Short mmCIF file of N, CA and C in Angstrom, two decimals:
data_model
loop_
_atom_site.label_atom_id
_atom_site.label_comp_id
_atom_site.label_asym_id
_atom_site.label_seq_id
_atom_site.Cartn_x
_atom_site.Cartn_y
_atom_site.Cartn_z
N UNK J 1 -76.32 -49.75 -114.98
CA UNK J 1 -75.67 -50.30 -113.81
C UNK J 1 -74.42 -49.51 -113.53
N UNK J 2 -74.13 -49.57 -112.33
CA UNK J 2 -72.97 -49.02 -112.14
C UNK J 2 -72.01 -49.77 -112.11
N UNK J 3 -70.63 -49.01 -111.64
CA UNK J 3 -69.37 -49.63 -111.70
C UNK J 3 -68.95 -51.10 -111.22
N UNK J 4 -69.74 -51.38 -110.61
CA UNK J 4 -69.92 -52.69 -109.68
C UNK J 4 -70.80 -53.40 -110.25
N UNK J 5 -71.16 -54.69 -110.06
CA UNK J 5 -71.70 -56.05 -110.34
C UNK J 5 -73.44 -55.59 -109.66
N UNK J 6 -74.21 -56.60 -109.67
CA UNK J 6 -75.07 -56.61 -108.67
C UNK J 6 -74.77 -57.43 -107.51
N UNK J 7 -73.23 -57.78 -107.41
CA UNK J 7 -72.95 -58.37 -105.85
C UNK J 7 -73.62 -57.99 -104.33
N UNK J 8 -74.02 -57.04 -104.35
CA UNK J 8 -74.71 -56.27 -103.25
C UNK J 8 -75.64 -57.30 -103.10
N UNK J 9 -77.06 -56.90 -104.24
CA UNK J 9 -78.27 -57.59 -104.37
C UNK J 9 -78.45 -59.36 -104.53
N UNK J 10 -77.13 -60.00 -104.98
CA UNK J 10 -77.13 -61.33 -105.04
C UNK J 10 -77.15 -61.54 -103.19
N UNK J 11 -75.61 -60.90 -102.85
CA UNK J 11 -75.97 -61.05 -101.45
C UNK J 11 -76.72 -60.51 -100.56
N UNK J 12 -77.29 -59.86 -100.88
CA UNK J 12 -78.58 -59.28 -100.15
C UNK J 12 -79.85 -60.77 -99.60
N UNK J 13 -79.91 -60.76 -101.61
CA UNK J 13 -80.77 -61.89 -101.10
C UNK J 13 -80.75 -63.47 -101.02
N UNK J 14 -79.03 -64.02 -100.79
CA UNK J 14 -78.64 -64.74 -99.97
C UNK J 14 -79.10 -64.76 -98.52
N UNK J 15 -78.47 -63.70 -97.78
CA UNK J 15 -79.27 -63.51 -96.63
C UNK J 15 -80.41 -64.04 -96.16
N UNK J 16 -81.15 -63.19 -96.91
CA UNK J 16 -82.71 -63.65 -96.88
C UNK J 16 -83.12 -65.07 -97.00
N UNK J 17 -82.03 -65.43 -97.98
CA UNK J 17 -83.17 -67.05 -98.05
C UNK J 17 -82.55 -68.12 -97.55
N UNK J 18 -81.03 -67.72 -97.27
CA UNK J 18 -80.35 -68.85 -96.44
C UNK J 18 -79.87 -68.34 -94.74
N UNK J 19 -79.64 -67.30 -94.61
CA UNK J 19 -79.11 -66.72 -93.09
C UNK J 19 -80.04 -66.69 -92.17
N UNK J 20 -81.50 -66.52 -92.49
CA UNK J 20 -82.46 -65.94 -91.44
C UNK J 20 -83.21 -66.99 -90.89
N UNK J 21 -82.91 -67.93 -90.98
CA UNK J 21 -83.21 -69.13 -90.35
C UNK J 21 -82.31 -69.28 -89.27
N UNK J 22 -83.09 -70.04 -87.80
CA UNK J 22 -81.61 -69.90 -86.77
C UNK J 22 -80.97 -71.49 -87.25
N UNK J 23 -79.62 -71.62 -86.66
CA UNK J 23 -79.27 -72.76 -87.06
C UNK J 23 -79.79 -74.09 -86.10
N UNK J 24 -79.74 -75.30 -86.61
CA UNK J 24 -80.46 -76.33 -86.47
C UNK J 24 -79.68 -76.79 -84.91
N UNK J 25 -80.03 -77.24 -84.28
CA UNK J 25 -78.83 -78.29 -83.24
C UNK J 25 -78.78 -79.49 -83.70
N UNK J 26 -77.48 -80.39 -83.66
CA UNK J 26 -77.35 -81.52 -83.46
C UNK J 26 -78.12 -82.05 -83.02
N UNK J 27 -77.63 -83.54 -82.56
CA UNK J 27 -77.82 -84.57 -82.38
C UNK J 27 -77.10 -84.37 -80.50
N UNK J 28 -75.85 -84.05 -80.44
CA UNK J 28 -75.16 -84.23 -79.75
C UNK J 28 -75.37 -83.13 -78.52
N UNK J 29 -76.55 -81.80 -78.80
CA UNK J 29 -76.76 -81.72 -77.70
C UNK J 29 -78.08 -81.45 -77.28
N UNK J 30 -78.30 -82.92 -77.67
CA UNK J 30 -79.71 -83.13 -76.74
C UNK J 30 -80.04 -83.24 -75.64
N UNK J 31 -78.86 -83.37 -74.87
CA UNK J 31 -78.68 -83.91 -73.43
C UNK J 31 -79.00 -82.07 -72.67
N UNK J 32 -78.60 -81.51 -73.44
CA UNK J 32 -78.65 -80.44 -72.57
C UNK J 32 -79.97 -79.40 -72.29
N UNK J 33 -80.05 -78.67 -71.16
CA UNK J 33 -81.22 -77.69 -70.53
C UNK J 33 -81.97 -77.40 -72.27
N UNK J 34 -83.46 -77.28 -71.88
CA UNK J 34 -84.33 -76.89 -72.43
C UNK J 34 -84.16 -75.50 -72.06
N UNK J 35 -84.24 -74.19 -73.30
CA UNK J 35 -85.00 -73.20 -72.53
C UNK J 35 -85.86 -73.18 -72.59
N UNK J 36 -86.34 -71.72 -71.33
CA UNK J 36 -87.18 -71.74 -70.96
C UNK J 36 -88.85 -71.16 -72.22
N UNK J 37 -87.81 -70.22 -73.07
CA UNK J 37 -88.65 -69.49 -73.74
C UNK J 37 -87.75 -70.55 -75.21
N UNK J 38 -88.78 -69.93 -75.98
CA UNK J 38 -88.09 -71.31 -77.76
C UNK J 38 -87.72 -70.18 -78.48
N UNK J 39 -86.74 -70.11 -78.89
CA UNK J 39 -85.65 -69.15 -79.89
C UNK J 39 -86.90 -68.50 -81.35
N UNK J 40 -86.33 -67.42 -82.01
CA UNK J 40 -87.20 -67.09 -82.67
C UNK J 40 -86.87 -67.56 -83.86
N UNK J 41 -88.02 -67.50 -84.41
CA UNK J 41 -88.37 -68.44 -85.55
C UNK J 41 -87.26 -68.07 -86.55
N UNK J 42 -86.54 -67.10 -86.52
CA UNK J 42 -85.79 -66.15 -87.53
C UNK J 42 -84.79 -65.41 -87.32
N UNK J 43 -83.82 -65.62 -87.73
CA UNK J 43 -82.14 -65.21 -87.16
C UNK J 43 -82.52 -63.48 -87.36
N UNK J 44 -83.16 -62.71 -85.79
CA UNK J 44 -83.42 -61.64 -85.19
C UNK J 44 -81.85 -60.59 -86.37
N UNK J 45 -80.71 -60.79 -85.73
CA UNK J 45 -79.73 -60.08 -86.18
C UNK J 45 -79.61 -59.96 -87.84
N UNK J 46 -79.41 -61.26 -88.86
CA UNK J 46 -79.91 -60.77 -89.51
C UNK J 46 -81.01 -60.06 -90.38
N UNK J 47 -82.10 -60.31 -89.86
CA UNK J 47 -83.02 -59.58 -90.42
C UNK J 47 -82.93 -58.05 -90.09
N UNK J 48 -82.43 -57.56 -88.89
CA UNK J 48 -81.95 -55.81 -88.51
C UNK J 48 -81.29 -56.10 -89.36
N UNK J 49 -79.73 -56.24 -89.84
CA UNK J 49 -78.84 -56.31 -90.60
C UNK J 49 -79.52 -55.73 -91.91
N UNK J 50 -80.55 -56.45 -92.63
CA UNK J 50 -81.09 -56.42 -93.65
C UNK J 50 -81.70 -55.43 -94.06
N UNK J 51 -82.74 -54.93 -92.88
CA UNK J 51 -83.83 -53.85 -93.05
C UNK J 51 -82.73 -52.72 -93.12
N UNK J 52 -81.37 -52.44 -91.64
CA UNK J 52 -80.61 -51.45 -91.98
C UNK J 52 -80.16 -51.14 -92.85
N UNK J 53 -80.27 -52.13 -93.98
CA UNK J 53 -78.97 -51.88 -95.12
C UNK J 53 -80.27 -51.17 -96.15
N UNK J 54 -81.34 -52.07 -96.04
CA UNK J 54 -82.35 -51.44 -97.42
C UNK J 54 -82.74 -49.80 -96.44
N UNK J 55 -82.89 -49.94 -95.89
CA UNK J 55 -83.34 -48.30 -94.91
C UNK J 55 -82.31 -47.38 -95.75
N UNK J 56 -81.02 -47.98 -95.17
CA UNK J 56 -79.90 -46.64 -95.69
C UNK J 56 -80.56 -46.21 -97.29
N UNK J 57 -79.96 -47.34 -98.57
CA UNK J 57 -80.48 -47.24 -99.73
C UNK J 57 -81.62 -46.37 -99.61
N UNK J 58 -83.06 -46.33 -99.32
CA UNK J 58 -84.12 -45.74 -99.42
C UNK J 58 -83.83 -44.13 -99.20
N UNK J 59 -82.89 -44.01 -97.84
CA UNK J 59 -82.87 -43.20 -97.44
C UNK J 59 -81.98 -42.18 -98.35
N UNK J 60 -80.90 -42.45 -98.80
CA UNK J 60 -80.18 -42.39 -99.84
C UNK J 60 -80.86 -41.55 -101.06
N UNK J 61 -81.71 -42.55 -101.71
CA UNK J 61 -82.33 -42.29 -102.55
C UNK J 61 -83.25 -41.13 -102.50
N UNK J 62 -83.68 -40.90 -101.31
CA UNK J 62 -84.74 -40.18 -101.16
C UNK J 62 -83.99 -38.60 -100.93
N UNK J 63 -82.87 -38.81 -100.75
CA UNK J 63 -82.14 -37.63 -100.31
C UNK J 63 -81.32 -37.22 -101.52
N UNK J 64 -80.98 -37.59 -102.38
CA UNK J 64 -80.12 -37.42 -103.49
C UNK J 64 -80.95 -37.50 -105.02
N UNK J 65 -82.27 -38.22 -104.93
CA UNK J 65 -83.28 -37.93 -105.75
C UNK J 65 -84.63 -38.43 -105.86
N UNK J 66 -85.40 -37.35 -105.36
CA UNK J 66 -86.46 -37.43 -104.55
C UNK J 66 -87.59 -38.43 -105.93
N UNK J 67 -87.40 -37.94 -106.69
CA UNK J 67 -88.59 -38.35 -108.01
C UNK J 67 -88.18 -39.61 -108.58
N UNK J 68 -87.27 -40.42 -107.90
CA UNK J 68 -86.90 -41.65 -108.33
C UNK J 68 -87.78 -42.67 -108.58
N UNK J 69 -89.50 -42.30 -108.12
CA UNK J 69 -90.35 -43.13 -108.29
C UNK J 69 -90.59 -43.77 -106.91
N UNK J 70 -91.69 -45.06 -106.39
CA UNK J 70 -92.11 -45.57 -105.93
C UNK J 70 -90.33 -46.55 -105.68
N UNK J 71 -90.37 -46.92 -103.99
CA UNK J 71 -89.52 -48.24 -103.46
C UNK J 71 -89.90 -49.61 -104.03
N UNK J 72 -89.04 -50.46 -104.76
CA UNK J 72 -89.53 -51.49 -105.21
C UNK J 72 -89.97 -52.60 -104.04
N UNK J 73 -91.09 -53.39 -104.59
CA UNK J 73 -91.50 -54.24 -103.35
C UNK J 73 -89.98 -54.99 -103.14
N UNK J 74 -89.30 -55.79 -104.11
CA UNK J 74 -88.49 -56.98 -103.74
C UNK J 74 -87.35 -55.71 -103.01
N UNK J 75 -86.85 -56.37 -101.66
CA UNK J 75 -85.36 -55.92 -101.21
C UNK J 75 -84.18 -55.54 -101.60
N UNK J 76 -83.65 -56.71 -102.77
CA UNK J 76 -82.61 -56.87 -103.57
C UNK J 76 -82.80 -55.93 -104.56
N UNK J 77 -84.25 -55.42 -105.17
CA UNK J 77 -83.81 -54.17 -106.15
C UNK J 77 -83.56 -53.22 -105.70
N UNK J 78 -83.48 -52.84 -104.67
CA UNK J 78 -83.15 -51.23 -104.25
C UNK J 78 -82.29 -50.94 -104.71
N UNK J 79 -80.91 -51.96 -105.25
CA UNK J 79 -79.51 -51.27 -105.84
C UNK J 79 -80.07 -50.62 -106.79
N UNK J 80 -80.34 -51.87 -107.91
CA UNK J 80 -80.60 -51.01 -109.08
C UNK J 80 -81.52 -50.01 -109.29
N UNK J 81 -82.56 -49.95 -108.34
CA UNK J 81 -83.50 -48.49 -108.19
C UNK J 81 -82.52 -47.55 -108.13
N UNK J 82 -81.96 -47.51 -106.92
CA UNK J 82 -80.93 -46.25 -106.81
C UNK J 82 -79.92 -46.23 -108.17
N UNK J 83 -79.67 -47.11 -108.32
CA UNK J 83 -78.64 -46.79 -109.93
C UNK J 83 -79.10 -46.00 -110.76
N UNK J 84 -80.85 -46.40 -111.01
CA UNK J 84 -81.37 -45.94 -111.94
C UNK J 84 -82.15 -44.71 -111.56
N UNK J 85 -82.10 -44.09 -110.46
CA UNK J 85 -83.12 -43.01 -109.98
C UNK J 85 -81.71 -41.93 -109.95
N UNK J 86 -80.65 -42.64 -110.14
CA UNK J 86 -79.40 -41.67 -109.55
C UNK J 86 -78.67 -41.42 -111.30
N UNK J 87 -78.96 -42.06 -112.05
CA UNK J 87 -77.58 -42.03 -113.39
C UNK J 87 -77.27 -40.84 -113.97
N UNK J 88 -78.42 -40.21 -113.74
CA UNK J 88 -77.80 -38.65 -113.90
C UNK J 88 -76.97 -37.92 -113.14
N UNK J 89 -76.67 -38.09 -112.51
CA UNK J 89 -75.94 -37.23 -110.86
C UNK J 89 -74.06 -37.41 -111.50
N UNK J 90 -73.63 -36.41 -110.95
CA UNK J 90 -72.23 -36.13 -111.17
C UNK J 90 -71.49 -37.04 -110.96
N UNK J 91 -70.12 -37.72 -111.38
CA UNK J 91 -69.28 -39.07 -111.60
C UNK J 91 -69.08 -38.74 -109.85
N UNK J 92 -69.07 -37.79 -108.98
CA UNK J 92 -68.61 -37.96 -107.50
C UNK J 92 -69.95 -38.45 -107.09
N UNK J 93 -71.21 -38.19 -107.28
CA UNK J 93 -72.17 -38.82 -106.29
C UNK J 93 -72.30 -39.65 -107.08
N UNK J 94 -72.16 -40.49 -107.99
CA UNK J 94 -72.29 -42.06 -108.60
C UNK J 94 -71.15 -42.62 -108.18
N UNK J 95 -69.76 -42.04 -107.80
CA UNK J 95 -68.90 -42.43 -107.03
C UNK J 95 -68.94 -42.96 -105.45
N UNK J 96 -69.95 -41.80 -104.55
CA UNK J 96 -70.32 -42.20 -103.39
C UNK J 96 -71.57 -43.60 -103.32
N UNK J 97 -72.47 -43.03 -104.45
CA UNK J 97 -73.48 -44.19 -103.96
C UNK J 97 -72.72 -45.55 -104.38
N UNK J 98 -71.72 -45.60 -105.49
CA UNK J 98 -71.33 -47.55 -105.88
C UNK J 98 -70.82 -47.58 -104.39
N UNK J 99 -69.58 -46.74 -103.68
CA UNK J 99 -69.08 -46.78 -102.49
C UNK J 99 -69.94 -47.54 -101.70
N UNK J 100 -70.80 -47.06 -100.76
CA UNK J 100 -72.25 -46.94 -100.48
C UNK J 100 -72.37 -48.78 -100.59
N UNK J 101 -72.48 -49.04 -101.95
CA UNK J 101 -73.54 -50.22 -102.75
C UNK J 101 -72.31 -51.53 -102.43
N UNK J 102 -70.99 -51.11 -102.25
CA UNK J 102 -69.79 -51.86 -102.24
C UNK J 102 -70.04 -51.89 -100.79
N UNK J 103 -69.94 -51.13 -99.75
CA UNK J 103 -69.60 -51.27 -98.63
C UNK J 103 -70.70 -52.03 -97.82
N UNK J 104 -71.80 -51.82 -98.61
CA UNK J 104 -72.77 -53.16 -98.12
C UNK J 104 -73.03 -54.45 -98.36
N UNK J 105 -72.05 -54.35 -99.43
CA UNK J 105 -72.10 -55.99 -99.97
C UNK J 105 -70.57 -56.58 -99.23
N UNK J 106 -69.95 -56.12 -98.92
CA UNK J 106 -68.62 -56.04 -98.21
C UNK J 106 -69.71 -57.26 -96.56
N UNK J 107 -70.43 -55.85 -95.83
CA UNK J 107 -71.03 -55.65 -95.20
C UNK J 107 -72.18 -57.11 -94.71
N UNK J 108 -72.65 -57.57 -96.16
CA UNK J 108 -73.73 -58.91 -95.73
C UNK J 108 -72.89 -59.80 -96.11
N UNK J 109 -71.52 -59.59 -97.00
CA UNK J 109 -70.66 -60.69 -96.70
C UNK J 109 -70.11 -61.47 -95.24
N UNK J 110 -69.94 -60.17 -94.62
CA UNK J 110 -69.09 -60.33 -93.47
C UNK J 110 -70.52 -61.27 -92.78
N UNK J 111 -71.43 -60.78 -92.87
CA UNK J 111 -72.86 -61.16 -91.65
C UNK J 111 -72.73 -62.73 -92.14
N UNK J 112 -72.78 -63.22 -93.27
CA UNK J 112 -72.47 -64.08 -93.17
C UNK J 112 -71.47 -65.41 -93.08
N UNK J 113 -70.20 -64.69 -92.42
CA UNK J 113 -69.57 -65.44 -91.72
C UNK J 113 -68.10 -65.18 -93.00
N UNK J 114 -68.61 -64.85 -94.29
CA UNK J 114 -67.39 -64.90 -95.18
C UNK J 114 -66.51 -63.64 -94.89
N UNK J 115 -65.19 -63.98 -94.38
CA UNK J 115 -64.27 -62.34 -93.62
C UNK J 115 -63.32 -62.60 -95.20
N UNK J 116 -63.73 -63.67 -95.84
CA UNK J 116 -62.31 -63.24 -97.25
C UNK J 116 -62.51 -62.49 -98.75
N UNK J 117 -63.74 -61.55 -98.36
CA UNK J 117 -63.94 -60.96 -99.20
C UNK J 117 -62.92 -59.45 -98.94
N UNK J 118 -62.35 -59.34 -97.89
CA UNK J 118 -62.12 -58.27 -97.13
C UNK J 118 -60.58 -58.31 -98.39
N UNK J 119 -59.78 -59.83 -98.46
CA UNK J 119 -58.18 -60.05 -98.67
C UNK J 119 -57.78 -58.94 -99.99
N UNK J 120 -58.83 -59.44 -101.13
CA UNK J 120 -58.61 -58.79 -102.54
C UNK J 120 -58.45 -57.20 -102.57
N UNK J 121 -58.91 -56.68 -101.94
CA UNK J 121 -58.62 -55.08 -101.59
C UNK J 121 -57.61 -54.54 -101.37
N UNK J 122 -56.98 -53.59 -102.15
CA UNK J 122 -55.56 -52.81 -101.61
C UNK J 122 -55.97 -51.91 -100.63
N UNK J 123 -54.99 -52.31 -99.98
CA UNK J 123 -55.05 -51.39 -98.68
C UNK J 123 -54.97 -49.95 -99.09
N UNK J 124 -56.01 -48.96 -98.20
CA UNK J 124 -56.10 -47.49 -98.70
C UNK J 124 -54.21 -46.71 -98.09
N UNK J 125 -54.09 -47.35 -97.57
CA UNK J 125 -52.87 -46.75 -97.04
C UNK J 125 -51.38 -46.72 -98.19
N UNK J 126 -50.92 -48.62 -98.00
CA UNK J 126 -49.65 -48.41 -98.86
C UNK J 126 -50.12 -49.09 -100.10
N UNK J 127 -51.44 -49.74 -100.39
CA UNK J 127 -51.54 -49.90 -101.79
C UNK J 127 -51.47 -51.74 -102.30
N UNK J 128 -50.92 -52.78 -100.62
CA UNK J 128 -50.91 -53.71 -101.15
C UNK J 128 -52.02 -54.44 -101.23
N UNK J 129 -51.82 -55.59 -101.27
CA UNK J 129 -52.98 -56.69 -101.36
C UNK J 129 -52.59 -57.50 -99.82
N UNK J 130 -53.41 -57.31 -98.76
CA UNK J 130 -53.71 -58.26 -97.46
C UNK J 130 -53.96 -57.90 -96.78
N UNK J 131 -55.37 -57.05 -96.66
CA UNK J 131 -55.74 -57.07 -95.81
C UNK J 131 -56.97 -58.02 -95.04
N UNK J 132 -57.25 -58.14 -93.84
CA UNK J 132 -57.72 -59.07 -93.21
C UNK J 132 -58.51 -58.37 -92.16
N UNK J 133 -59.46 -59.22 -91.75
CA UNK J 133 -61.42 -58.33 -90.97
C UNK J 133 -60.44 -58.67 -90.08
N UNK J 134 -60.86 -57.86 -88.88
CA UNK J 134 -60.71 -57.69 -87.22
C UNK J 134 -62.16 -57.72 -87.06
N UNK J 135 -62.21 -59.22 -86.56
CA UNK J 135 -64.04 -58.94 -85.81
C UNK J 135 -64.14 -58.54 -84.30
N UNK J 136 -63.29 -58.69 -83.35
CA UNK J 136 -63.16 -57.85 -82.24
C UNK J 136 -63.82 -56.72 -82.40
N UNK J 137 -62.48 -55.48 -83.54
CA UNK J 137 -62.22 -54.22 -83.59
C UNK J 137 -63.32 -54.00 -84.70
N UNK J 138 -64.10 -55.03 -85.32
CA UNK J 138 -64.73 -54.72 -86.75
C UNK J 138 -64.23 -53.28 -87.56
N UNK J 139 -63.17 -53.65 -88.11
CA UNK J 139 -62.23 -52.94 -88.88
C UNK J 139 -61.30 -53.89 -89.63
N UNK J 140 -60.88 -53.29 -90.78
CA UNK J 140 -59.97 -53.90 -91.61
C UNK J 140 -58.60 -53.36 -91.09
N UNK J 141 -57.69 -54.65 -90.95
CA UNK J 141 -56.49 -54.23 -90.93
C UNK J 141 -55.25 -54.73 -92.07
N UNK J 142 -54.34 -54.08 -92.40
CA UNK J 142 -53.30 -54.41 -93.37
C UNK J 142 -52.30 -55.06 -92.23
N UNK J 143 -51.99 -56.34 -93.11
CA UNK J 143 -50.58 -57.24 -93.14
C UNK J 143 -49.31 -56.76 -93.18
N UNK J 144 -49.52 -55.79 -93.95
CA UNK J 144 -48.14 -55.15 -94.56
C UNK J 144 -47.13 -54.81 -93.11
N UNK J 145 -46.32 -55.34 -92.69
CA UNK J 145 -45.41 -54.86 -91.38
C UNK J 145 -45.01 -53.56 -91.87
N UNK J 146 -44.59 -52.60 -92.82
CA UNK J 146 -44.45 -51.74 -92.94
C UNK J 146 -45.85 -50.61 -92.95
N UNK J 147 -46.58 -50.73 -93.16
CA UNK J 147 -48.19 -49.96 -93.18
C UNK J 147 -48.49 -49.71 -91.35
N UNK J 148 -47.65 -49.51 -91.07
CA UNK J 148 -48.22 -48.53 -89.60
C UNK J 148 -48.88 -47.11 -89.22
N UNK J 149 -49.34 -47.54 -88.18
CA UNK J 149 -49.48 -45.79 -87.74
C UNK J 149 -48.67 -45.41 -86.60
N UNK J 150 -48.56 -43.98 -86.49
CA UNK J 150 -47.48 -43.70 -85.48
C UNK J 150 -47.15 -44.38 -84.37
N UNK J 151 -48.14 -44.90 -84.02
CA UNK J 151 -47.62 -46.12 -82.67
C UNK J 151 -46.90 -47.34 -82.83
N UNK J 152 -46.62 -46.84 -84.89
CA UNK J 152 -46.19 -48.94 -84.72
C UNK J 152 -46.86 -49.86 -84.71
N UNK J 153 -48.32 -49.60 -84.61
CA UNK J 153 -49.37 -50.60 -84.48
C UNK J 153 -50.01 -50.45 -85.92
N UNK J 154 -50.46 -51.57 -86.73
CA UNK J 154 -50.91 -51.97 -87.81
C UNK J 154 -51.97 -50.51 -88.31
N UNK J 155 -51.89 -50.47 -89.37
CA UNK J 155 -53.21 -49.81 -89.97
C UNK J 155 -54.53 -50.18 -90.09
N UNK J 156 -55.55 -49.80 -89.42
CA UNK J 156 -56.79 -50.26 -89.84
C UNK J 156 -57.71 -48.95 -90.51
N UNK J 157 -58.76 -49.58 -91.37
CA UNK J 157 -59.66 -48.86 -91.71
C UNK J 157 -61.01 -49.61 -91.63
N UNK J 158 -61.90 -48.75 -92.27
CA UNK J 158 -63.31 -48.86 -91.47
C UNK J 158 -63.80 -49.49 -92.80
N UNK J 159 -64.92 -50.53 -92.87
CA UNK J 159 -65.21 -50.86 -94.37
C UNK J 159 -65.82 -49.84 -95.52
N UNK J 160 -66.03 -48.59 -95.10
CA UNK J 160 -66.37 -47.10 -95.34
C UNK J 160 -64.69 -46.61 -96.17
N UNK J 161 -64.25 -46.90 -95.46
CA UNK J 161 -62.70 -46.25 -96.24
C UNK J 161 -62.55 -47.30 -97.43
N UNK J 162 -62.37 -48.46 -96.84
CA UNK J 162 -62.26 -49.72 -97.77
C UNK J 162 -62.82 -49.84 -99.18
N UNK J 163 -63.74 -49.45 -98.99
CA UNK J 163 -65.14 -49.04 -100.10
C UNK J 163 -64.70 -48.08 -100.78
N UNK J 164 -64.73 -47.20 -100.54
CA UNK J 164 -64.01 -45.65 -100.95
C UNK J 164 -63.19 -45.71 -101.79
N UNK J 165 -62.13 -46.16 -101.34
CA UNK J 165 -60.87 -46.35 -102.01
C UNK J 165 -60.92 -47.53 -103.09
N UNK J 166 -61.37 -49.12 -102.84
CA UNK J 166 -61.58 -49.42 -103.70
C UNK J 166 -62.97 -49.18 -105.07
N UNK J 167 -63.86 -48.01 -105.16
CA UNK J 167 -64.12 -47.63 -106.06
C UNK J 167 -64.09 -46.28 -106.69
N UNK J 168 -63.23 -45.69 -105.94
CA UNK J 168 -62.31 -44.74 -106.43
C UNK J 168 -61.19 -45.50 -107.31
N UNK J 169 -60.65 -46.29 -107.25
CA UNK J 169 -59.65 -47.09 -107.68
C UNK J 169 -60.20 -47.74 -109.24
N UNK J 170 -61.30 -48.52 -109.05
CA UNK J 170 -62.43 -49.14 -110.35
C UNK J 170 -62.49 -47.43 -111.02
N UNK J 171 -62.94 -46.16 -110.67
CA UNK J 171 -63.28 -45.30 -111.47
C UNK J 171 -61.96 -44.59 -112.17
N UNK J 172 -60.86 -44.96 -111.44
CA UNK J 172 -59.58 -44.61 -112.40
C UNK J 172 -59.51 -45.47 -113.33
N UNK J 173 -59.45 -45.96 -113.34
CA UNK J 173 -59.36 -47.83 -114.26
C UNK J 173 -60.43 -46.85 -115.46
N UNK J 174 -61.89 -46.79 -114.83
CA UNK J 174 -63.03 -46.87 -116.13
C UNK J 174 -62.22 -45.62 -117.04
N UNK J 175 -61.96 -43.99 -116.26
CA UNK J 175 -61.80 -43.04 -116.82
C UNK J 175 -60.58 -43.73 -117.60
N UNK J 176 -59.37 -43.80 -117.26
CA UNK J 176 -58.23 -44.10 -117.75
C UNK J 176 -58.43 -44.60 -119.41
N UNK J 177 -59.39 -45.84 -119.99
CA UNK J 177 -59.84 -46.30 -120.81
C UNK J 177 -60.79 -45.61 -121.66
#
């Protein structure tokens, strides 16, 4: 396993067995228009969400090491496929793929509605602890009133940087020890 948990794959297949259902209606609005056509059986967005994220992985894998074997049927193993099709590869591309494996679990957090996985992360900029999702801008931005960019306006980064930096950060920690 790599540097990371299987948090990815737990929430991966959260998703799957609780998100992709659409949500139920009340009671309270029954009163209102029928449509015309009946909603699909299956929350459409996340399931793209899902396939995009196992696509990347595959794709990943297939590009960084081709003989990794056969795609596992279940969804949720693709992490550890790639962990294990990849453990030979240099501490920088086991660096990019946990990145990668972090920024998607970041990623089906957010899909499902949780933005406070984003807080625990030091900001790549000045290093503190608060940053907070922009779902507008879907970007992370830092709290810090001092963490600007030249305009004076807050720092944001992309959950790609976010990722980055926090397992660049875990791989100082491992080497350090």
């Amino acid at each position: 396993m790599g540097i990371g948990d299987d948090t990815a794959a737990r929430r991966l297949r959260l998703l799957a067995t609780e998100f992709t259902t659409p949500a139920r209606r009340g009671s309270a609005e029954v009163a209102a228009a029928r449509p015309a056509h009946p909603s699909a059986p299956l929350n459409l967005g996340i399931i793209d969400h899902m396939r995009a994220a196992v696509a990347e992985v595959v794709g990943q894998v297939r590009e960084t090491a081709p003989d990794a074997g056969p795609r596992p049927e279940d969804d949720t193993a693709v992490y550890a496929w790639w962990r294990d099709g990849t453990a030979h590869l240099d501490d920088d591309a086991q660096q990019a793929r946990e990145a990668i494996i972090y920024r998607q679990s970041l990623e089906h957090a957010i899909a499902m509605g949780d933005h406070d996985v984003i807080r625990p992360n030091l900001c790549p900029g000045c290093g503190c602890v608060g940053l907070m999702w922009d779902r507008l801008r879907r970007h992370v931005a830092c709290v810090n009133r001092y963490c600007v960019d030249d305009l004076g306006l807050a720092r944001t980064w992309t959950l790609a940087q976010v990722a980055h930096h926090h397992v660049g950060q875990k791989m100082l920690k491992k080497s350090a020890t």
